[in-house]
PDB file of C-alpha atoms and ligand atoms in Angstrom:
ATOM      1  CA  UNK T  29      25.199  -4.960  77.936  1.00 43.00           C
ATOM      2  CA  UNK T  30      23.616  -3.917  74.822  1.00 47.00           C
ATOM      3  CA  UNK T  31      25.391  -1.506  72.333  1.00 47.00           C
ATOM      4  CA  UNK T  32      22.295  -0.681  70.850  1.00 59.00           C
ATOM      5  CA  UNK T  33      20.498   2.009  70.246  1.00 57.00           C
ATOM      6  CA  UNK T  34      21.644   5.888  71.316  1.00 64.00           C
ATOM      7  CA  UNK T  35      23.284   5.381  74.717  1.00 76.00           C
ATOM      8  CA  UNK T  36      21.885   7.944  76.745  1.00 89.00           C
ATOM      9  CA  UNK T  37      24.268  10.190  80.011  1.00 94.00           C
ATOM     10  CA  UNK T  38      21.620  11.622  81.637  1.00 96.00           C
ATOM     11  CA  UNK T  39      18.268  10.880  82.871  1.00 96.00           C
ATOM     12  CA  UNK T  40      15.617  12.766  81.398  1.00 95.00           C
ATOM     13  CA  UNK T  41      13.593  12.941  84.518  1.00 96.00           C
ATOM     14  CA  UNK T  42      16.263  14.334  87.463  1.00 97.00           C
ATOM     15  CA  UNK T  43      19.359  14.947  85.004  1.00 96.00           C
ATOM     16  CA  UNK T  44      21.278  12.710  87.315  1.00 96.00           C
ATOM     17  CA  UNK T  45      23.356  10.366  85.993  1.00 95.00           C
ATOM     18  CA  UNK T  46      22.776   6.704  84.635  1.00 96.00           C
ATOM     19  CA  UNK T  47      24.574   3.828  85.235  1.00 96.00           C
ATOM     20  CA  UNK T  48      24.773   0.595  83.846  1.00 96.00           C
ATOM     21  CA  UNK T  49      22.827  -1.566  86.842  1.00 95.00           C
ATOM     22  CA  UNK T  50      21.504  -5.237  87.098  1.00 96.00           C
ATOM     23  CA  UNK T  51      17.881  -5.766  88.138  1.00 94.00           C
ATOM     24  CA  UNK T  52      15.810  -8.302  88.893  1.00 94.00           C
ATOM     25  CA  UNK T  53      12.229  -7.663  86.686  1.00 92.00           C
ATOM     26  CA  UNK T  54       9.545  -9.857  85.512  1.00 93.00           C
ATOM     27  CA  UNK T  55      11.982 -11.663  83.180  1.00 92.00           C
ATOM     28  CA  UNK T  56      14.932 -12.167  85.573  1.00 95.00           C
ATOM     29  CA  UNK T  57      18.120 -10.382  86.254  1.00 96.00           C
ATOM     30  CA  UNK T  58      18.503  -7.377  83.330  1.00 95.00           C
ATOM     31  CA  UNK T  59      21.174  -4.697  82.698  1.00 96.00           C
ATOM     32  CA  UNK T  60      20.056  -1.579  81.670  1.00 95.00           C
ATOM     33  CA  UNK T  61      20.676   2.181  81.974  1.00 96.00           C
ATOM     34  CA  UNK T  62      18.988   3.420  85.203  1.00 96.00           C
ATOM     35  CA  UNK T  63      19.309   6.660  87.570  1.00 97.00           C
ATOM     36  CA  UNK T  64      20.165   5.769  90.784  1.00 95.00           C
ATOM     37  CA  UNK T  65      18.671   8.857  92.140  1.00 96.00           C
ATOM     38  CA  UNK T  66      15.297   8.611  91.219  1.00 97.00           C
ATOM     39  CA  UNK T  67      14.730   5.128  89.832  1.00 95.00           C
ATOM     40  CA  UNK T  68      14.479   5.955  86.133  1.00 96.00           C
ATOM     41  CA  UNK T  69      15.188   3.159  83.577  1.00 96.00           C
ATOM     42  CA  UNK T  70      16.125   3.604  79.933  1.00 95.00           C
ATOM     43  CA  UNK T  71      14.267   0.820  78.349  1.00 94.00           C
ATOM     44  CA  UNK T  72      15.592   1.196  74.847  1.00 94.00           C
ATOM     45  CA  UNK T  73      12.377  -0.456  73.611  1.00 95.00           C
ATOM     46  CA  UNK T  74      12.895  -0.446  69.657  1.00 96.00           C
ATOM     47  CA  UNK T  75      11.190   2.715  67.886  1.00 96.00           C
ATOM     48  CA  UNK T  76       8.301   1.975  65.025  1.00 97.00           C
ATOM     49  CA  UNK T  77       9.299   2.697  61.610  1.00 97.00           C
ATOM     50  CA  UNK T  78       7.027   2.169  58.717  1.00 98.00           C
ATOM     51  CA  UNK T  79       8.016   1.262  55.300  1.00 98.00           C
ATOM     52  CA  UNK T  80       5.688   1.100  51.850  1.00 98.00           C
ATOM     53  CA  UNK T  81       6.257  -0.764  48.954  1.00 98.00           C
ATOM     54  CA  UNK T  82       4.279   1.497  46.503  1.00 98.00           C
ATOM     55  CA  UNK T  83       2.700   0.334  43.741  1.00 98.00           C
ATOM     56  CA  UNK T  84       1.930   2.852  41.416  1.00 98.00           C
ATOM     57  CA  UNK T  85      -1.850   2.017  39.399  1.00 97.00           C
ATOM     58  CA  UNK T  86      -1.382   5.255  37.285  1.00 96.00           C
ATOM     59  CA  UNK T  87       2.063   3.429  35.864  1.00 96.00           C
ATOM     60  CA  UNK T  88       0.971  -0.116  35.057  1.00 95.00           C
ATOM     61  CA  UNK T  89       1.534  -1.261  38.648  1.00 94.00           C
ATOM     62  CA  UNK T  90       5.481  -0.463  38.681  1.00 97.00           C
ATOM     63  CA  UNK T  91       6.684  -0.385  42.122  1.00 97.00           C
ATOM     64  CA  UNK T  92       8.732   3.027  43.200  1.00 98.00           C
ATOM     65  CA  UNK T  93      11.437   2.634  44.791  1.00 96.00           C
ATOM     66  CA  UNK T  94      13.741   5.784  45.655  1.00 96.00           C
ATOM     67  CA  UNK T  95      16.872   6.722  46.887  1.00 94.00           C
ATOM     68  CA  UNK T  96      17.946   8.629  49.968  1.00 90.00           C
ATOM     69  CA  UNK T  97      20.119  11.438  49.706  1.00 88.00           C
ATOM     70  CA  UNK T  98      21.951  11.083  52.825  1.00 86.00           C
ATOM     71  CA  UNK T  99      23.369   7.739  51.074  1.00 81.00           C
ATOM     72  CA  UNK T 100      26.415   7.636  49.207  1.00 75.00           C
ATOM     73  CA  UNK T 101      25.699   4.347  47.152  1.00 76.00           C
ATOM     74  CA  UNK T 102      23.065   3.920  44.787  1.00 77.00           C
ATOM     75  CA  UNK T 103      20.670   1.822  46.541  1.00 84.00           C
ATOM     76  CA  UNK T 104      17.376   2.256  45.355  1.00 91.00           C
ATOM     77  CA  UNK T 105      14.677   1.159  48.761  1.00 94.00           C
ATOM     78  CA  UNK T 106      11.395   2.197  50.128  1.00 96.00           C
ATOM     79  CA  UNK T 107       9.849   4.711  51.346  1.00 96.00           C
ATOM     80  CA  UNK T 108       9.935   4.628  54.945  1.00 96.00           C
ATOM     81  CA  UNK T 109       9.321   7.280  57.871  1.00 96.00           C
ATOM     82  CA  UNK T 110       9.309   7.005  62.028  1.00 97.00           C
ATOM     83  CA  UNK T 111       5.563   6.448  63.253  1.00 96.00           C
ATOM     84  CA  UNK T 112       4.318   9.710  65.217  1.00 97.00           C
ATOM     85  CA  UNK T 113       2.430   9.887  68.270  1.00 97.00           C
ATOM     86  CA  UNK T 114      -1.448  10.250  67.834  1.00 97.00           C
ATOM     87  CA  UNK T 115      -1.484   8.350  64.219  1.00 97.00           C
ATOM     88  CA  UNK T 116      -2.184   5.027  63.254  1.00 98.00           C
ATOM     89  CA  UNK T 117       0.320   2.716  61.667  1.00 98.00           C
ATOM     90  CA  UNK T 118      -1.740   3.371  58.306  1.00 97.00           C
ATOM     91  CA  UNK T 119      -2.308   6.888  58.557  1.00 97.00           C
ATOM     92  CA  UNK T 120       1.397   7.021  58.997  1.00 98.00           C
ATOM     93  CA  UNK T 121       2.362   5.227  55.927  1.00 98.00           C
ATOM     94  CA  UNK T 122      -0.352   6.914  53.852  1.00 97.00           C
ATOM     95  CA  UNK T 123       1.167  10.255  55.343  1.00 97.00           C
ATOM     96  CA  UNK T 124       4.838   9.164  55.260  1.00 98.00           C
ATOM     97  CA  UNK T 125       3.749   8.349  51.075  1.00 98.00           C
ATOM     98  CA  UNK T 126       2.222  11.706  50.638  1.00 97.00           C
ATOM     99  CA  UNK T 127       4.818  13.644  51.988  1.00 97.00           C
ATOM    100  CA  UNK T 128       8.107  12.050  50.863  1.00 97.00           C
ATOM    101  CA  UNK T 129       6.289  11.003  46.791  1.00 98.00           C
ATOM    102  CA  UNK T 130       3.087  13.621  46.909  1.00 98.00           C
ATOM    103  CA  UNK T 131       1.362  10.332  45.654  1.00 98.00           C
ATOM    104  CA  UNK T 132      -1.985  10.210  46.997  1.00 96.00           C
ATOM    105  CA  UNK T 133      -2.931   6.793  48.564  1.00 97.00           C
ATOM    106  CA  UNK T 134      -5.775   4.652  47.173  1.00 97.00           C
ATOM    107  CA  UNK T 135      -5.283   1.392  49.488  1.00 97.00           C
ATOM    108  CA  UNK T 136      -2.754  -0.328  51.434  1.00 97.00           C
ATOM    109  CA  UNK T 137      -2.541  -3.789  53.278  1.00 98.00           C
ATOM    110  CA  UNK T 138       0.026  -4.983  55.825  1.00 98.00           C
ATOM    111  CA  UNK T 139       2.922  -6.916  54.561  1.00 98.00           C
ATOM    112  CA  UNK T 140       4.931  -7.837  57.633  1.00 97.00           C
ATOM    113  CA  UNK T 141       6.538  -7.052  60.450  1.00 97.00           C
ATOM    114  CA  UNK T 142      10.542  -7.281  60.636  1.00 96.00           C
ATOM    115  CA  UNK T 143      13.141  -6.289  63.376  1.00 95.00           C
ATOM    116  CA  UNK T 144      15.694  -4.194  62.738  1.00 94.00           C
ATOM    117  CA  UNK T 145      18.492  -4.755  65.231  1.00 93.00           C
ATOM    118  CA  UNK T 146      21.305  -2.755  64.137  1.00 91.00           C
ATOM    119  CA  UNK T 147      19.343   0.517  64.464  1.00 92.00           C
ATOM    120  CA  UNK T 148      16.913  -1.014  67.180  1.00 95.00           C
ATOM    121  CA  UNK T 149      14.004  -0.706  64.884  1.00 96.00           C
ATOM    122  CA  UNK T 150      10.678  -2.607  63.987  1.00 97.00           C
ATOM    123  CA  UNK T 151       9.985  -2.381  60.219  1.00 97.00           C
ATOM    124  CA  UNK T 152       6.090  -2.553  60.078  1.00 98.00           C
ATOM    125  CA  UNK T 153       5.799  -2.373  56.063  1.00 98.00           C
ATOM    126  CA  UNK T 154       2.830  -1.990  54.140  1.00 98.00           C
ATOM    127  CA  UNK T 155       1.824  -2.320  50.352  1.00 98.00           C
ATOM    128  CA  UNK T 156       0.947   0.555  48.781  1.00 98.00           C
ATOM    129  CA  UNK T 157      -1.443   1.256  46.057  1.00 98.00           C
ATOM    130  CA  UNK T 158      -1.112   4.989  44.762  1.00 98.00           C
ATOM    131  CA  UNK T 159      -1.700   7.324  41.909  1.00 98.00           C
ATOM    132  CA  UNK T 160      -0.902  10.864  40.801  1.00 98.00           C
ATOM    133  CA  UNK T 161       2.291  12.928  40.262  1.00 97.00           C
ATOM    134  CA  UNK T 162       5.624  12.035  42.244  1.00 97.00           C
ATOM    135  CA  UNK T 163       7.337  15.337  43.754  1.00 97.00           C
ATOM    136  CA  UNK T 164       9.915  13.593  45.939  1.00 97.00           C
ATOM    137  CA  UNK T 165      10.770  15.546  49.851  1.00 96.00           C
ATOM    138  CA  UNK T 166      14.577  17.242  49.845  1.00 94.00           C
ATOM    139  CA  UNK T 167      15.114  13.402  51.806  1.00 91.00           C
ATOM    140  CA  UNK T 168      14.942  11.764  48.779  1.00 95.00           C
ATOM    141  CA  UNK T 169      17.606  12.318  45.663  1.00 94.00           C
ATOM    142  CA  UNK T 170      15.873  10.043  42.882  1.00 95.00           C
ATOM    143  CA  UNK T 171      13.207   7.739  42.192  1.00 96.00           C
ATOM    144  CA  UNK T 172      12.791   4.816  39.725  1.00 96.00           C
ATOM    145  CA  UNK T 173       9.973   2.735  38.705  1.00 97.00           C
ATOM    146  CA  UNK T 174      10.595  -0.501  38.630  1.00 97.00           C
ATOM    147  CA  UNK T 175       8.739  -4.129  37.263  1.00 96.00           C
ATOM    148  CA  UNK T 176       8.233  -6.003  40.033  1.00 94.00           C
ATOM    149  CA  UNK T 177      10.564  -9.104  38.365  1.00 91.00           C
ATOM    150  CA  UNK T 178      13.362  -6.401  38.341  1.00 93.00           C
ATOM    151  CA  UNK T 179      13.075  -5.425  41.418  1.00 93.00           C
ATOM    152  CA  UNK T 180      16.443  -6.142  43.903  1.00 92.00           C
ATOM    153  CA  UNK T 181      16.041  -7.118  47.782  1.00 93.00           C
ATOM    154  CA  UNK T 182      18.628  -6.626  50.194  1.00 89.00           C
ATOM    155  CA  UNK T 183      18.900  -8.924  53.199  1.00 87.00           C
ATOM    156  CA  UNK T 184      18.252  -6.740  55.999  1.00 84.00           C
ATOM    157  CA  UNK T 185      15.282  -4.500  57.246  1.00 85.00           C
ATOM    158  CA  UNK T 186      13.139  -3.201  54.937  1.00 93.00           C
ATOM    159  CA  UNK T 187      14.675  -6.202  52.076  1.00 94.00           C
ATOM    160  CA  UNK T 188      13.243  -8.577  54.116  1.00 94.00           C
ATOM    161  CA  UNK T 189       9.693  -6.696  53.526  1.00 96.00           C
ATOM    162  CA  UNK T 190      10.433  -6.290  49.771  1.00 97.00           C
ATOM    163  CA  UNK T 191      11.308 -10.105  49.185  1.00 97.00           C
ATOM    164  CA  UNK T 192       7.682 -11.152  50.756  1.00 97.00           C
ATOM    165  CA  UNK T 193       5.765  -8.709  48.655  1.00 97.00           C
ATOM    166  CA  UNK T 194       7.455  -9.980  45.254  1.00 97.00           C
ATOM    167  CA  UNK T 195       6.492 -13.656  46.429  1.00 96.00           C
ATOM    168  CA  UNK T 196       2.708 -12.535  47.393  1.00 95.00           C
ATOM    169  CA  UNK T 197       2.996 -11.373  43.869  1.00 93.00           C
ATOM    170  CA  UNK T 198       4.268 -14.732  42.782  1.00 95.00           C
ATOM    171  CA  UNK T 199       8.116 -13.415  42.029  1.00 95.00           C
ATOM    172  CA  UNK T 200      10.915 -15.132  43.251  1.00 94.00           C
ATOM    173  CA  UNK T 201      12.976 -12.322  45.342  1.00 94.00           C
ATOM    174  CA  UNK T 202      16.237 -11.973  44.180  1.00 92.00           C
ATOM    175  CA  UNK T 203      18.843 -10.088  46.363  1.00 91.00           C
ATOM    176  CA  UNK T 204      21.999  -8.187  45.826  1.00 86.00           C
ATOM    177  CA  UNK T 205      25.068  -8.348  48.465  1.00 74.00           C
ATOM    178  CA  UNK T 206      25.785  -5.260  50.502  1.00 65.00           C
ATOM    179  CA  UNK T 207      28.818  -4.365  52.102  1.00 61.00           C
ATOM    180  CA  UNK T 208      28.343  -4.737  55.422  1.00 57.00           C
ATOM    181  CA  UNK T 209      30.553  -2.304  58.172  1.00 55.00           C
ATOM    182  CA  UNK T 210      28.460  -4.641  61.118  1.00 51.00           C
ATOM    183  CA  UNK T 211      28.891  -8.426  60.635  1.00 49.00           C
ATOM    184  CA  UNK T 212      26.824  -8.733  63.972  1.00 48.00           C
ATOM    185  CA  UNK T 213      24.286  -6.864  62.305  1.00 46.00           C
ATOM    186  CA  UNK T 214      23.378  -9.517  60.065  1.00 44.00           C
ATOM    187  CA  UNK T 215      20.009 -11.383  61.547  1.00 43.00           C
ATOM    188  CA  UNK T 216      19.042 -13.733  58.515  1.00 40.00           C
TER     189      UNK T 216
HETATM  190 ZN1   ZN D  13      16.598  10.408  87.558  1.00 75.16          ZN
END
């Protein structure tokens, strides 16, 4: 059974309520949350969240990192946001920019895509080349501008993206340990 992932009561077609069952699908026998009623499964499938390493041109290429003020530590990370229906993966991230830095956007290119198991998410992160003045969202407590050799990965999610931009750029990534409350968590 996987713990992953809001565990849903109810089924969001009939209201009735879901159980735990074993089926047989396409890749053999699978527990999942279905409604015995009328048939409904809870898939789980992980949700899309997109994360930018932004270089800013207008500030010698330092890359901003900020931090999020629902945290209590002091972790500086990127920018990320939850892809919306009708948008592209890109005009996500160039939106997700705008609205959490008020940086406008002048190119971006893929960087990678990463699992996030712990919160059942896929990390699709981008590099981000941007200009103008930062305004951060209420999200966001503080920003810092960093030099890309300074720059700190962590090893999980969105790290994982930071440590292959700084070698594309030719840095060796170095990271910093985390506490971690979920040993199972870790992937790497
Ligand atoms: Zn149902």
């Amino acid at each position: 059974m996987t713990s992953h992932g809001p565990v849903f009561r109810f089924c969001p077609q009939c209201a009735g309520a879901l159980a735990w069952v074993t089926q047989t699908e396409d890749g053999g026998e699978k527990q999942r949350l279905r409604c015995a009623a009328c048939g409904f499964t809870h898939w789980n499938n992980p949700t899309p969240v997109l994360a930018a390493v932004i270089e800013c041109t207008d500030r010698g290429g330092r890359v901003l990192l900020a931090r999020n003020a629902a945290w209590s530590g002091r972790l500086f990370a990127l920018i990320t946001g939850f892809m919306e229906a009708g948008e592209t993966p890109e005009e996500g991230i160039a939106r997700e920019v705008q609205e959490e830095t008020a940086l406008t956007v002048d190119a971006m290119a893929l960087i990678g895509v990463w699992d996030f198991q712990r919160m059942n998410q896929v990390i699709i992160a981008y590099q981000v080349q941007a200009h103008g003045e930062i305004v951060l969202s209420p999200e966001l407590a503080e920003y810092k501008l960093f030099e890309p050799q300074d720059v700190r990965c962590w090893p999980a999610g969105t790290g994982h993206a930071l440590a292959a931009w700084l070698r594309s750029r030719g840095h060796l990534p170095q990271y910093i340990d985390l506490p971690r409350p979920d040993p199972a968590a870790a992937t790497e």
